[in-house]
Short mmCIF file of N, CA and C in Angstrom, two decimals:
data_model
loop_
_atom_site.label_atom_id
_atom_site.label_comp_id
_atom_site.label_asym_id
_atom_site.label_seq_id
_atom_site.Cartn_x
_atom_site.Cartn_y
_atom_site.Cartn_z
N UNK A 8 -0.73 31.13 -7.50
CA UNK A 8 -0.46 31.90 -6.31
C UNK A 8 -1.56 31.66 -5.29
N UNK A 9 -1.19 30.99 -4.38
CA UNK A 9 -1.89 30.98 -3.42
C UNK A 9 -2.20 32.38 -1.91
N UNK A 10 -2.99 32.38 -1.18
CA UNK A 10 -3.21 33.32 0.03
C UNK A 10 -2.67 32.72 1.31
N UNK A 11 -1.68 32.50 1.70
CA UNK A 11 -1.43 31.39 2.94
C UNK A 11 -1.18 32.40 4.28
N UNK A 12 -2.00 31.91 5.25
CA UNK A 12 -1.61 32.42 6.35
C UNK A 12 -0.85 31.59 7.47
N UNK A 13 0.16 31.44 8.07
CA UNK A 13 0.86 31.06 9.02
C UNK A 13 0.65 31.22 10.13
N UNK A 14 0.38 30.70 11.61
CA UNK A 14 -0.32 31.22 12.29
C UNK A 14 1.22 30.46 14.05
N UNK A 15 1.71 31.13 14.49
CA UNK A 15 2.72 30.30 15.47
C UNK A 15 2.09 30.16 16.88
N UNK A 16 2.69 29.63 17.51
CA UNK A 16 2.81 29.58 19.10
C UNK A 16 4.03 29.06 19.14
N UNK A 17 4.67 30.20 19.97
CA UNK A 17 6.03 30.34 20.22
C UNK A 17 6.55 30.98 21.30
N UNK A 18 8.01 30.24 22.34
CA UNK A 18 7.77 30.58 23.91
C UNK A 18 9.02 30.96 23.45
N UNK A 19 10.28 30.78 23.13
CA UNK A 19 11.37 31.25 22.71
C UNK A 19 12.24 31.87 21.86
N UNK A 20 10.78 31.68 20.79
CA UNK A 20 10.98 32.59 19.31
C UNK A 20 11.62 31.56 18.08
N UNK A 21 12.10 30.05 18.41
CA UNK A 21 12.33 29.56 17.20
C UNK A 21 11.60 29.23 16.46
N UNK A 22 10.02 28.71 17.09
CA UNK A 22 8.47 28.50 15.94
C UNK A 22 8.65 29.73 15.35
N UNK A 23 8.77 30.96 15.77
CA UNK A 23 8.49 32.38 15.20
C UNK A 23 9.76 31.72 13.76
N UNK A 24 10.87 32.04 14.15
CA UNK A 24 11.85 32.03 12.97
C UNK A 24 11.36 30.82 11.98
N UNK A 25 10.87 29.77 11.91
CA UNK A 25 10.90 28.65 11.14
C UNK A 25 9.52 29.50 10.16
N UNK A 26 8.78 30.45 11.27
CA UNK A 26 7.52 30.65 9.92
C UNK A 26 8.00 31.98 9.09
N UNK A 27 9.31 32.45 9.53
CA UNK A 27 9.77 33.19 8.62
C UNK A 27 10.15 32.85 7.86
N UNK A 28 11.10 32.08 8.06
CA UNK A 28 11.36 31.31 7.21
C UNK A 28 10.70 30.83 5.52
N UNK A 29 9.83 30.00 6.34
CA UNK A 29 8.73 29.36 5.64
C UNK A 29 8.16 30.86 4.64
N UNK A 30 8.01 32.04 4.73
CA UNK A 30 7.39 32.77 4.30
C UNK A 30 8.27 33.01 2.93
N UNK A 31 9.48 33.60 3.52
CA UNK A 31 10.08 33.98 2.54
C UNK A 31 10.51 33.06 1.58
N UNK A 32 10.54 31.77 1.90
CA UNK A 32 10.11 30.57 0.77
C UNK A 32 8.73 30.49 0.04
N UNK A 33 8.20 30.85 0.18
CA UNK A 33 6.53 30.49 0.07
C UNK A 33 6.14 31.93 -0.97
N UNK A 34 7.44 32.98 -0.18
CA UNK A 34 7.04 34.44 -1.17
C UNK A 34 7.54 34.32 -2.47
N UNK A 35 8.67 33.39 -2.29
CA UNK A 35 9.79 32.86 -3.80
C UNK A 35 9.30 32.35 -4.58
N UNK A 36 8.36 31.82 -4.15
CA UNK A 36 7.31 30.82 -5.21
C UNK A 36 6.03 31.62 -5.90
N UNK A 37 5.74 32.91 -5.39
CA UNK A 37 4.76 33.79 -5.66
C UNK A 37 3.35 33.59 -4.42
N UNK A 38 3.84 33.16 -3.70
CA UNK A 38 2.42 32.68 -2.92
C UNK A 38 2.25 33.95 -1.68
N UNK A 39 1.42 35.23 -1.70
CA UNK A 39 0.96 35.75 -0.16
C UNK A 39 1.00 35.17 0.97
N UNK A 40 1.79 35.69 1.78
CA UNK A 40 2.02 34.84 3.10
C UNK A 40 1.78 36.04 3.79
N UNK A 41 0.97 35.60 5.04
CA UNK A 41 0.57 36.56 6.12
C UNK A 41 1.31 35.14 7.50
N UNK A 42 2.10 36.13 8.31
CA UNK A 42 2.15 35.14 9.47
C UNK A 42 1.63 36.01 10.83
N UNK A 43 1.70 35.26 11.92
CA UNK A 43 0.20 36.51 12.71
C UNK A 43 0.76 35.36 14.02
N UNK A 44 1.00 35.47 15.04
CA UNK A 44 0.90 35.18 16.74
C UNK A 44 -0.64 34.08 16.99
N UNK A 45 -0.70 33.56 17.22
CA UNK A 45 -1.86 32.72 17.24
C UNK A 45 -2.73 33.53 18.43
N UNK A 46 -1.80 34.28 18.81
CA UNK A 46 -3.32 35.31 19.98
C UNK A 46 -3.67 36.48 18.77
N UNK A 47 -3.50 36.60 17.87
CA UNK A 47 -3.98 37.90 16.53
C UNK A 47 -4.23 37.27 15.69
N UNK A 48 -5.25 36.66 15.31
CA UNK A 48 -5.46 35.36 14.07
C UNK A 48 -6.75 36.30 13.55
N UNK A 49 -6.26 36.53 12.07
CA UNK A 49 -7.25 37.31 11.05
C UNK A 49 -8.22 35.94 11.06
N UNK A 50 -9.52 36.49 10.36
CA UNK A 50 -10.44 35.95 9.79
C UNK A 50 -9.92 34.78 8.51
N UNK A 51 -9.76 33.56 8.76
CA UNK A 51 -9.05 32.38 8.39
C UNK A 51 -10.51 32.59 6.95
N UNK A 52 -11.02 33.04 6.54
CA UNK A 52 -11.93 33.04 5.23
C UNK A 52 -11.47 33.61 3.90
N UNK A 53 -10.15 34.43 4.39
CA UNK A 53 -9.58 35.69 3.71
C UNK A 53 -8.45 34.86 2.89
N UNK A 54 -7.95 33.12 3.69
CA UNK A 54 -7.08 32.85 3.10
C UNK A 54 -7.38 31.39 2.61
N UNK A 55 -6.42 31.23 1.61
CA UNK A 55 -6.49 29.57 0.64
C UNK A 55 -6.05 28.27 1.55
N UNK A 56 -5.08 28.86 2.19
CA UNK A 56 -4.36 27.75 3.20
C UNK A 56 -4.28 28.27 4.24
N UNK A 57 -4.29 27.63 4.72
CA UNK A 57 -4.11 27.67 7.02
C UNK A 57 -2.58 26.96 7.37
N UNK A 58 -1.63 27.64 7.94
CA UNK A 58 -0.36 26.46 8.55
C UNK A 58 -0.28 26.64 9.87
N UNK A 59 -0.69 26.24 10.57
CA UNK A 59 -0.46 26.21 12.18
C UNK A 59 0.62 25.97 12.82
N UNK A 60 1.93 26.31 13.72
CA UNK A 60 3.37 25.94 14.04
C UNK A 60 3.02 26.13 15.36
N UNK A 61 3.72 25.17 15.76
CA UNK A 61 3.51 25.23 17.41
C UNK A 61 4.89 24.75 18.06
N UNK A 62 5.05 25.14 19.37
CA UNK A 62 6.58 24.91 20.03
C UNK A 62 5.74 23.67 21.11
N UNK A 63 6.93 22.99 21.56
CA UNK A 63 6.59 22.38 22.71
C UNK A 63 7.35 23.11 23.96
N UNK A 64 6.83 22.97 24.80
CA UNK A 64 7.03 23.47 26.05
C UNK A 64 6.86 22.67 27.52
N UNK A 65 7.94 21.66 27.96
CA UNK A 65 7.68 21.36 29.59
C UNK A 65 6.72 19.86 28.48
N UNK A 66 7.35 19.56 27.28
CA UNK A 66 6.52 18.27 26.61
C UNK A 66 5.11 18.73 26.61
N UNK A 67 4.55 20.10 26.17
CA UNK A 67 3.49 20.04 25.82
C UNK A 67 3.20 20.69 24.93
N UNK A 68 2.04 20.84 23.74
CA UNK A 68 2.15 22.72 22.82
C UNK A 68 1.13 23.26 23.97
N UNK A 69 0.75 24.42 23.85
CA UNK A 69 0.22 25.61 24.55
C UNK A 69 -1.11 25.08 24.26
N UNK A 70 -1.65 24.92 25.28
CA UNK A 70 -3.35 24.95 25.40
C UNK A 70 -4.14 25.67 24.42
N UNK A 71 -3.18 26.85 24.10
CA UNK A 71 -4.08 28.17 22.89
C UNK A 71 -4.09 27.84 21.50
N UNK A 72 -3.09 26.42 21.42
CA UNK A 72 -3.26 25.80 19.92
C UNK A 72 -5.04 24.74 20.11
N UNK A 73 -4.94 24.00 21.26
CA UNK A 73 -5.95 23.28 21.14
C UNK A 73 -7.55 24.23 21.12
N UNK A 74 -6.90 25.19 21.41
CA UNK A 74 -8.47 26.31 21.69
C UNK A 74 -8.69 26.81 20.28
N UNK A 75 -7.64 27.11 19.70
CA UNK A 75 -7.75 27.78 18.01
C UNK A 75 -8.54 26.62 17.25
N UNK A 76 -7.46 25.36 17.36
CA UNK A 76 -8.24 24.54 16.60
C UNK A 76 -9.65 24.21 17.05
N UNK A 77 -9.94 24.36 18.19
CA UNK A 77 -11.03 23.75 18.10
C UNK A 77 -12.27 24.88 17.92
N UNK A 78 -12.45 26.19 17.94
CA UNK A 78 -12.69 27.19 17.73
C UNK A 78 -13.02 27.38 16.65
N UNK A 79 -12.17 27.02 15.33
CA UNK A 79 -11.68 26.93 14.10
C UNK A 79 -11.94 25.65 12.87
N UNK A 80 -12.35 24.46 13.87
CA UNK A 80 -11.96 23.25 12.99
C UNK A 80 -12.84 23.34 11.91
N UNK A 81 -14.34 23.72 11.80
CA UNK A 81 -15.12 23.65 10.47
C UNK A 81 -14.38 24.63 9.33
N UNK A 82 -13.34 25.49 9.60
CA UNK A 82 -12.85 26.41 8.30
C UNK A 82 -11.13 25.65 8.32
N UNK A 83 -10.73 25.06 9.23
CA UNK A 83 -9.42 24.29 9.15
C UNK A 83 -9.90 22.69 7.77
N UNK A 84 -11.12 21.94 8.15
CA UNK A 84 -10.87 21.43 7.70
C UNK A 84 -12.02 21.91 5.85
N UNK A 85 -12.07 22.94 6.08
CA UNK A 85 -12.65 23.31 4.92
C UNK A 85 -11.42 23.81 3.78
N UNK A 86 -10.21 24.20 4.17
CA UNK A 86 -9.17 24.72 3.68
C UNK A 86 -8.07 23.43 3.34
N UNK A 87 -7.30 24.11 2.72
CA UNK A 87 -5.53 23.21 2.33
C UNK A 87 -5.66 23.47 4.04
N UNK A 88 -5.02 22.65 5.03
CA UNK A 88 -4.22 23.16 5.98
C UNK A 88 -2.85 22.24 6.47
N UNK A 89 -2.72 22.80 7.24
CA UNK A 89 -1.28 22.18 7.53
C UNK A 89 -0.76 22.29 9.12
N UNK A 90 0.21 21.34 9.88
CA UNK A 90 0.74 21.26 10.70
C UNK A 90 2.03 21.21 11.04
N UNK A 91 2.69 22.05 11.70
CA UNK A 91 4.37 21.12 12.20
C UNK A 91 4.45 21.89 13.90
N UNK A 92 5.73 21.40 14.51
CA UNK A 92 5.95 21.00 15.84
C UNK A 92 7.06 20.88 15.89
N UNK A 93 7.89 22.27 16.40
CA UNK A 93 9.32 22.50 16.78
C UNK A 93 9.56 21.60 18.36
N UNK A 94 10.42 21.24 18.41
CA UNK A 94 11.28 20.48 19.69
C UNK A 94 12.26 20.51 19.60
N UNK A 95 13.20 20.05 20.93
CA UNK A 95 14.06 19.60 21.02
C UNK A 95 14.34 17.88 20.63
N UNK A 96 13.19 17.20 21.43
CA UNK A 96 12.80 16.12 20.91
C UNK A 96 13.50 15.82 19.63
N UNK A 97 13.17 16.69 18.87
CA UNK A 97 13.48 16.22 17.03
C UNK A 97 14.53 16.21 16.83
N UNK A 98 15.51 16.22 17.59
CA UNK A 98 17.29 16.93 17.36
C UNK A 98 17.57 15.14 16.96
N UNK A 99 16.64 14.63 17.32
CA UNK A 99 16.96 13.02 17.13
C UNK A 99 16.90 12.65 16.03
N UNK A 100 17.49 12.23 15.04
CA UNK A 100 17.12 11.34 13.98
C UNK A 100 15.74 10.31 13.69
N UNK A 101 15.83 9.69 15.28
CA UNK A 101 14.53 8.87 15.54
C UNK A 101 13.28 9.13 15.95
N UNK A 102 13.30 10.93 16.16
CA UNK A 102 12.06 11.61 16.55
C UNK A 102 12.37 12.69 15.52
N UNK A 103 12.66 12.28 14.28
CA UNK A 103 12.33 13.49 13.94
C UNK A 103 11.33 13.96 12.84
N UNK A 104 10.38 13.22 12.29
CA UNK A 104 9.36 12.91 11.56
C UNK A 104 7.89 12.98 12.30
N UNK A 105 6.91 13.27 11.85
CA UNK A 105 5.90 12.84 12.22
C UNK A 105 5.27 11.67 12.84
N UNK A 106 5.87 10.37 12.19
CA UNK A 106 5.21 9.37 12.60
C UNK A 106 6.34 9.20 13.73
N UNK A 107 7.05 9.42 13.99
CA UNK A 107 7.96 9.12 15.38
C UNK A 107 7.82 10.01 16.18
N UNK A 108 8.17 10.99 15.92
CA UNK A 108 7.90 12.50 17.36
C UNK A 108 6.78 11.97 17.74
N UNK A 109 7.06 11.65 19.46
CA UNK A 109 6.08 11.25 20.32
C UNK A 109 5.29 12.58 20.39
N UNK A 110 5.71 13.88 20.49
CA UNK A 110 4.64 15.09 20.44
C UNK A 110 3.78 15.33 19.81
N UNK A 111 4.33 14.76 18.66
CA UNK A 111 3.19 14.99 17.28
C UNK A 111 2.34 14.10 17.28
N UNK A 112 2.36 12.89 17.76
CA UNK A 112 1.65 11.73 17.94
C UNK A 112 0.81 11.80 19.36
N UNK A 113 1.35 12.38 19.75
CA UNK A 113 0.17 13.31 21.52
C UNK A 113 -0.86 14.21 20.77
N UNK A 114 0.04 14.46 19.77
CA UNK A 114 -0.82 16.00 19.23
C UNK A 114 -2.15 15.48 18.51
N UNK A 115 -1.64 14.54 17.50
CA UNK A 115 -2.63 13.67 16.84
C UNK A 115 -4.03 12.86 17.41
N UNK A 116 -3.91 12.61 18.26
CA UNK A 116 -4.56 11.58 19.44
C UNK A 116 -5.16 12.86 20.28
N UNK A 117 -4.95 13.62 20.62
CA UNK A 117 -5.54 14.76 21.11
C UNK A 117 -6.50 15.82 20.38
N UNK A 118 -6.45 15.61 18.91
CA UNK A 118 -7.34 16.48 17.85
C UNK A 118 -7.92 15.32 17.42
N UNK A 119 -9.44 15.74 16.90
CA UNK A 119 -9.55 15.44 15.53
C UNK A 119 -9.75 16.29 13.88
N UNK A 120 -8.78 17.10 14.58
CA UNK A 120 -8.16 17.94 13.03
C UNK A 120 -7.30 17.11 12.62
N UNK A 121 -7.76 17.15 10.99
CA UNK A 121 -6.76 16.21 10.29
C UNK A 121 -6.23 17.44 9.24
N UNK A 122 -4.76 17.37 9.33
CA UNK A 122 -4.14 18.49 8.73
C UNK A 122 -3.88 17.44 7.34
N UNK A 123 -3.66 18.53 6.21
CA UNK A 123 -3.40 17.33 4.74
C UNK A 123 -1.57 17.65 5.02
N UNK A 124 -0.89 18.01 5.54
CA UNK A 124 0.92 18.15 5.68
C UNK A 124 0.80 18.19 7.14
N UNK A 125 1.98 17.52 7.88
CA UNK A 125 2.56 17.32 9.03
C UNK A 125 4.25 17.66 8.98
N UNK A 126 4.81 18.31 9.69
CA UNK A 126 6.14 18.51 9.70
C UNK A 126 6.82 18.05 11.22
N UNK A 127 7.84 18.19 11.47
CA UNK A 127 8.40 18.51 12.71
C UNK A 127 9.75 18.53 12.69
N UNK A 128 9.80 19.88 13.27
CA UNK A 128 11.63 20.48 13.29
C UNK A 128 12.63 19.97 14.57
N UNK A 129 13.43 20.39 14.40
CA UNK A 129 14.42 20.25 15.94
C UNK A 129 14.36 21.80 16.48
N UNK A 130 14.44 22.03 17.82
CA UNK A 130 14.20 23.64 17.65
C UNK A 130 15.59 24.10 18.38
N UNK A 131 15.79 24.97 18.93
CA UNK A 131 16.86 25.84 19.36
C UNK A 131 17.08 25.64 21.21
N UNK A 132 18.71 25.08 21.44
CA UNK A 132 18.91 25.43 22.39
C UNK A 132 19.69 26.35 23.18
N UNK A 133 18.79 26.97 24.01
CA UNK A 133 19.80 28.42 24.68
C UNK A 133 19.50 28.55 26.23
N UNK A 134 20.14 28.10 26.83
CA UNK A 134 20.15 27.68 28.10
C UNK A 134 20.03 29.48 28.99
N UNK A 135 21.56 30.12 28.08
CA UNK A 135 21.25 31.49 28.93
C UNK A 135 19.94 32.21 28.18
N UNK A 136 19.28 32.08 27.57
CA UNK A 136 18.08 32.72 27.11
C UNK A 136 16.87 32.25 27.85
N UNK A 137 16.90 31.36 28.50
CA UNK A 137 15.76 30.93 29.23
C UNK A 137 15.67 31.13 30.75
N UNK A 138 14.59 31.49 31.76
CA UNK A 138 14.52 32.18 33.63
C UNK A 138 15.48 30.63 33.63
N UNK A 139 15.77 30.72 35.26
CA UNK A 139 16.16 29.88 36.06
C UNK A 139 15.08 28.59 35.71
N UNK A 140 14.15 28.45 35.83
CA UNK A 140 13.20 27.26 35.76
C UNK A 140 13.43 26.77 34.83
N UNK A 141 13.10 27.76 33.83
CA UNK A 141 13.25 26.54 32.28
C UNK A 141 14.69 26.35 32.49
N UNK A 142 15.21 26.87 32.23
CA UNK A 142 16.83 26.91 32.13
C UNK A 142 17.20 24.98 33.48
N UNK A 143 17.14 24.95 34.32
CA UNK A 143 17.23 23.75 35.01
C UNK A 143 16.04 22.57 34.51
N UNK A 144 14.78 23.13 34.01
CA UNK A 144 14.44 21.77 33.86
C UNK A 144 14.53 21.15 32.34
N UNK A 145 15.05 22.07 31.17
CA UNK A 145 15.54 21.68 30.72
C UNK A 145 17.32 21.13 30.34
N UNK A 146 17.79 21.57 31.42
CA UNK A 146 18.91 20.61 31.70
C UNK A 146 18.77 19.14 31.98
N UNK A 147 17.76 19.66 32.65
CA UNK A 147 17.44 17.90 33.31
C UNK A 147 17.07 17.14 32.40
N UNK A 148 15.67 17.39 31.48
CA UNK A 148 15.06 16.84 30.31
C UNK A 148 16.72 16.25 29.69
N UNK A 149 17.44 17.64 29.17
CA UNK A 149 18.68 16.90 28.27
C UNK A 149 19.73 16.21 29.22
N UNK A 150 20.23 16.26 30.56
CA UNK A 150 20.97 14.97 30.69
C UNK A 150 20.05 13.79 30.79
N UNK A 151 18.77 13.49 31.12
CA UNK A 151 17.84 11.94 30.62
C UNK A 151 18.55 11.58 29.50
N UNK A 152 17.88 12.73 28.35
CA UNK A 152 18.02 12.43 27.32
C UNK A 152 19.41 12.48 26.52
N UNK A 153 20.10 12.37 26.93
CA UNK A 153 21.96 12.11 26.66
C UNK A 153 22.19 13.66 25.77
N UNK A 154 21.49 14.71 25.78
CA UNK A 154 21.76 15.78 25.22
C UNK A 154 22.93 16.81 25.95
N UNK A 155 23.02 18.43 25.29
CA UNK A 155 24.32 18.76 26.25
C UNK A 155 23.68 19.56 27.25
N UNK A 156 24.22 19.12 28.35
CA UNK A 156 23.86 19.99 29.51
C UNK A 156 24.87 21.38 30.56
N UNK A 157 25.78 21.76 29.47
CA UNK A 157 26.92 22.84 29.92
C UNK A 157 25.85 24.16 29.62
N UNK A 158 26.27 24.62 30.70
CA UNK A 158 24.80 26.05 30.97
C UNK A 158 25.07 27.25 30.22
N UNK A 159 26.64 26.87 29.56
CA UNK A 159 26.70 27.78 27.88
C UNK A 159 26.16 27.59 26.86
N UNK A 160 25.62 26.50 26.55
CA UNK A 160 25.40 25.55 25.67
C UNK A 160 24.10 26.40 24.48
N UNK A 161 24.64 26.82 23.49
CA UNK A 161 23.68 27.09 22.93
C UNK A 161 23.80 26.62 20.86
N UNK A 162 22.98 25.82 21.07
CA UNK A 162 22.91 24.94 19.66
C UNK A 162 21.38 24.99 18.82
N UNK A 163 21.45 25.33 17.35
CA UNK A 163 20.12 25.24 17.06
C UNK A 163 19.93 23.92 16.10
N UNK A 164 19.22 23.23 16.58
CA UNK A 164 18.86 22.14 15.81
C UNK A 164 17.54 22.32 14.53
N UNK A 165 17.47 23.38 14.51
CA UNK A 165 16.84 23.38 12.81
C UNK A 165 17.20 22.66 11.78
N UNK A 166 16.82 21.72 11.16
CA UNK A 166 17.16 21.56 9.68
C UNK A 166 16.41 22.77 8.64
N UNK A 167 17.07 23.88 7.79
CA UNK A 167 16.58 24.89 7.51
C UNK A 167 16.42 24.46 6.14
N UNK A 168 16.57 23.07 5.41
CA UNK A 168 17.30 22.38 4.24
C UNK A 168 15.45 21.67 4.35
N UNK A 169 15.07 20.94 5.68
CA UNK A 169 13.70 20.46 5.90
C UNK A 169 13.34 21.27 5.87
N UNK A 170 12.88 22.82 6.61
CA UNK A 170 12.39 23.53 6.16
C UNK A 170 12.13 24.10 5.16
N UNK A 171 12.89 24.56 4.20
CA UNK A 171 12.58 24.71 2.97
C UNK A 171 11.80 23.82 1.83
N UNK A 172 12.47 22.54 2.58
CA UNK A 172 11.58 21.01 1.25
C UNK A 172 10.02 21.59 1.95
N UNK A 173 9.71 21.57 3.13
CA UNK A 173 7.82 21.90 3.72
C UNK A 173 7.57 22.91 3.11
N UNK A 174 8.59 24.27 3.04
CA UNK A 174 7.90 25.12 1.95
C UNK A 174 7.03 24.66 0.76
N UNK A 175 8.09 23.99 0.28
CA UNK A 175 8.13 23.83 -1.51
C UNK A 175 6.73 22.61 -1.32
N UNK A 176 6.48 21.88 -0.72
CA UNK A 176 5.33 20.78 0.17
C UNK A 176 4.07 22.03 0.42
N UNK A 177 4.31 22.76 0.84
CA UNK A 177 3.27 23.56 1.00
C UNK A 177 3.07 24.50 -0.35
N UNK A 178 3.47 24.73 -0.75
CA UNK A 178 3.25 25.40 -2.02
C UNK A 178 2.20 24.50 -3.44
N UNK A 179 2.64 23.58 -2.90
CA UNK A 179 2.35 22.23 -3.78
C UNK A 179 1.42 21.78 -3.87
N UNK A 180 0.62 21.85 -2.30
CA UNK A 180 -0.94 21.45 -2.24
C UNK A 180 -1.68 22.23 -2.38
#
């Protein structure tokens, strides 16, 4: 039994759902899971593993992931820790891994935290859930990107089947 804390950055709430996810997998296995807003981050000493989840946003994660980690990196890389990176991006077959998601590979090249697990999901689209701004510029992002652009359009590209295998991956190390 491990102590794992989960830690998100999340603009629409699907990073939030994937670390629920992740928990109640992680609780199945016997392992303590604490998950916490990356602006309320307990004392990272209290736990065995670190998992960090981050959304992209406008193709970027939130500045407040690069501030944690770097804030953080002597007890990140003192721990098990871990990484993944919800997108839309990932809805692709060909972005949907680590070594292909161009985000995760921004993300990589931008730290030198080296996480021992890397993930990356497809995340959720909801056109009426998002202001006017996001809502048009991610229309735009998805007609580039041959995705659907009907302003009903609401599809979640989770694999919840990948999610669960990163559980059982995280449990493991």
């Amino acid at each position: 039994m491990s102590k794992i804390l989960i830690i998100y950055s999340s603009v629409h709430g699907q990073t939030r759902k994937v670390t629920e996810h992740l928990k109640q997998h992680l609780e199945s296995f016997g392992d303590q899971v604490t998950c916490t807003s990356i602006d309320a981050v307990p004392a990272l000493e209290a736990f065995d593993k670190v998992v960090l989840g981050a959304s992209i946003r406008h193709g970027k994660h939130h500045p407040a992931v690069y501030h944690f980690i770097s804030q953080n990196m002597q007890a990140l890389n003192d721990k098990v820790s871990s990484f993944f990176s919800v997108s839309l991006v990932a809805r692709k077959p060909a972005k949907n891994t680590p070594e292909t998601n161009p985000y995760m590979q921004a993300f990589l090249a931008k730290t030198s935290w080296k996480p021992k697990l890397l993930a990356v999901f497809g995340g959720n689209l909801d056109y009426q859930g998002y202001n006017a701004l996001d809502r048009n510029i991610i229309r735009f992002i998805m007609w580039i990107t041959k995705g659907p652009t009907a302003p009903d359009t609401r599809v979640e590209y989770t694999d919840w089947d990948k999610v669960s295998e990163y559980a059982s991956q995280l449990h493991q190390l």
